[in-house]
Amino acid sequence: MWDYLQHLSFWDWLAFGTLLLILEVFGAGGYLLWIGVAAASVGVLTFAFPDLHWTLQFILFAILSVLTAVLWWRRQRSAAKPSDQPGLNQRGQELYGRIFSLHEAIVSGRGKIKAGDTVWLVVGPDLPAGTAVRVVGQEGVLLKVEAAA
């Protein structure tokens, strides 16, 4: 084993990098991508400098693995920006604070409102049909309402 480590060639590093990149394709979530790039980079450096000692190759591999992962993480973090539509794909969020009339009375804490062409189940205090209610929250598919002042 030690003899093999002391005579690593650029082919070994390129094969290792290729193996890591292939494993990344199967769903590692980006973890193996930058380690594979680092291994391929060490392979290129070993090709350019064939007398590179094996311990230095491993040190370069470790440094490049951490460096590429950190640089990518920082780039991803700086590129992330808040959405201009924070409620997108969160049905019911756009109804918060709006006032509707009860489509069906709230009995035993449950009733219905009609918002546009959609009927929503609501929870709140018992109120008769036609009462104006304000949407104050959401529990899954149920809207929380209270009587509008």
PDB file of C-alpha atoms in Angstrom, residues 61-124:
ATOM      1  CA  PHE A  61      -5.870  17.616  -2.586  1.00  0.00           C
ATOM      2  CA  ALA A  62      -7.068  18.474   0.917  1.00  0.00           C
ATOM      3  CA  ILE A  63      -6.491  22.212   0.457  1.00  0.00           C
ATOM      4  CA  LEU A  64      -8.126  22.294  -2.980  1.00  0.00           C
ATOM      5  CA  SER A  65     -11.120  20.276  -1.757  1.00  0.00           C
ATOM      6  CA  VAL A  66     -11.810  22.691   1.080  1.00  0.00           C
ATOM      7  CA  LEU A  67     -11.008  25.763  -1.017  1.00  0.00           C
ATOM      8  CA  THR A  68     -13.299  24.847  -3.926  1.00  0.00           C
ATOM      9  CA  ALA A  69     -16.155  23.886  -1.600  1.00  0.00           C
ATOM     10  CA  VAL A  70     -15.871  27.100   0.441  1.00  0.00           C
ATOM     11  CA  LEU A  71     -15.608  29.317  -2.637  1.00  0.00           C
ATOM     12  CA  TRP A  72     -18.666  27.698  -4.189  1.00  0.00           C
ATOM     13  CA  TRP A  73     -20.596  27.973  -0.927  1.00  0.00           C
ATOM     14  CA  ARG A  74     -19.740  31.684  -0.652  1.00  0.00           C
ATOM     15  CA  ARG A  75     -20.734  32.300  -4.265  1.00  0.00           C
ATOM     16  CA  GLN A  76     -24.054  30.531  -3.782  1.00  0.00           C
ATOM     17  CA  ARG A  77     -24.720  32.509  -0.620  1.00  0.00           C
ATOM     18  CA  SER A  78     -23.977  35.853  -2.246  1.00  0.00           C
ATOM     19  CA  ALA A  79     -26.080  34.981  -5.305  1.00  0.00           C
ATOM     20  CA  ALA A  80     -29.134  34.103  -3.202  1.00  0.00           C
ATOM     21  CA  LYS A  81     -31.525  37.027  -3.085  1.00  0.00           C
ATOM     22  CA  PRO A  82     -34.925  37.308  -1.489  1.00  0.00           C
ATOM     23  CA  SER A  83     -37.870  36.610  -3.737  1.00  0.00           C
ATOM     24  CA  ASP A  84     -39.930  39.498  -5.058  1.00  0.00           C
ATOM     25  CA  GLN A  85     -42.949  37.203  -4.540  1.00  0.00           C
ATOM     26  CA  PRO A  86     -42.450  35.650  -1.093  1.00  0.00           C
ATOM     27  CA  GLY A  87     -45.938  34.108  -0.965  1.00  0.00           C
ATOM     28  CA  LEU A  88     -45.568  32.297  -4.288  1.00  0.00           C
ATOM     29  CA  ASN A  89     -46.805  28.689  -4.125  1.00  0.00           C
ATOM     30  CA  GLN A  90     -48.253  29.251  -0.656  1.00  0.00           C
ATOM     31  CA  ARG A  91     -51.963  29.202  -1.250  1.00  0.00           C
ATOM     32  CA  GLY A  92     -53.899  31.309   1.188  1.00  0.00           C
ATOM     33  CA  GLN A  93     -51.059  33.713   2.009  1.00  0.00           C
ATOM     34  CA  GLU A  94     -52.517  36.342  -0.316  1.00  0.00           C
ATOM     35  CA  LEU A  95     -55.770  36.277   1.675  1.00  0.00           C
ATOM     36  CA  TYR A  96     -54.274  37.424   5.002  1.00  0.00           C
ATOM     37  CA  GLY A  97     -55.937  40.608   6.221  1.00  0.00           C
ATOM     38  CA  ARG A  98     -58.674  40.578   3.584  1.00  0.00           C
ATOM     39  CA  ILE A  99     -62.344  40.690   4.498  1.00  0.00           C
ATOM     40  CA  PHE A 100     -64.905  38.228   3.088  1.00  0.00           C
ATOM     41  CA  SER A 101     -68.483  37.350   3.891  1.00  0.00           C
ATOM     42  CA  LEU A 102     -69.215  33.866   5.187  1.00  0.00           C
ATOM     43  CA  HIS A 103     -70.510  31.597   2.438  1.00  0.00           C
ATOM     44  CA  GLU A 104     -71.641  29.032   5.009  1.00  0.00           C
ATOM     45  CA  ALA A 105     -72.118  29.745   8.717  1.00  0.00           C
ATOM     46  CA  ILE A 106     -69.370  28.795  11.128  1.00  0.00           C
ATOM     47  CA  VAL A 107     -70.850  26.027  13.263  1.00  0.00           C
ATOM     48  CA  SER A 108     -68.782  24.210  15.894  1.00  0.00           C
ATOM     49  CA  GLY A 109     -65.783  26.279  14.798  1.00  0.00           C
ATOM     50  CA  ARG A 110     -65.927  25.435  11.060  1.00  0.00           C
ATOM     51  CA  GLY A 111     -67.472  27.161   8.065  1.00  0.00           C
ATOM     52  CA  LYS A 112     -66.725  28.359   4.527  1.00  0.00           C
ATOM     53  CA  ILE A 113     -65.921  31.573   2.705  1.00  0.00           C
ATOM     54  CA  LYS A 114     -65.828  32.240  -1.005  1.00  0.00           C
ATOM     55  CA  ALA A 115     -62.713  34.035  -2.231  1.00  0.00           C
ATOM     56  CA  GLY A 116     -62.936  34.687  -5.959  1.00  0.00           C
ATOM     57  CA  ASP A 117     -64.039  31.395  -7.482  1.00  0.00           C
ATOM     58  CA  THR A 118     -62.673  29.247  -4.656  1.00  0.00           C
ATOM     59  CA  VAL A 119     -64.467  28.090  -1.538  1.00  0.00           C
ATOM     60  CA  TRP A 120     -62.173  27.900   1.518  1.00  0.00           C
ATOM     61  CA  LEU A 121     -62.776  26.045   4.759  1.00  0.00           C
ATOM     62  CA  VAL A 122     -62.421  28.381   7.731  1.00  0.00           C
ATOM     63  CA  VAL A 123     -62.086  28.006  11.474  1.00  0.00           C
ATOM     64  CA  GLY A 124     -63.171  30.589  13.982  1.00  0.00           C
TER      65      GLY A 124
END
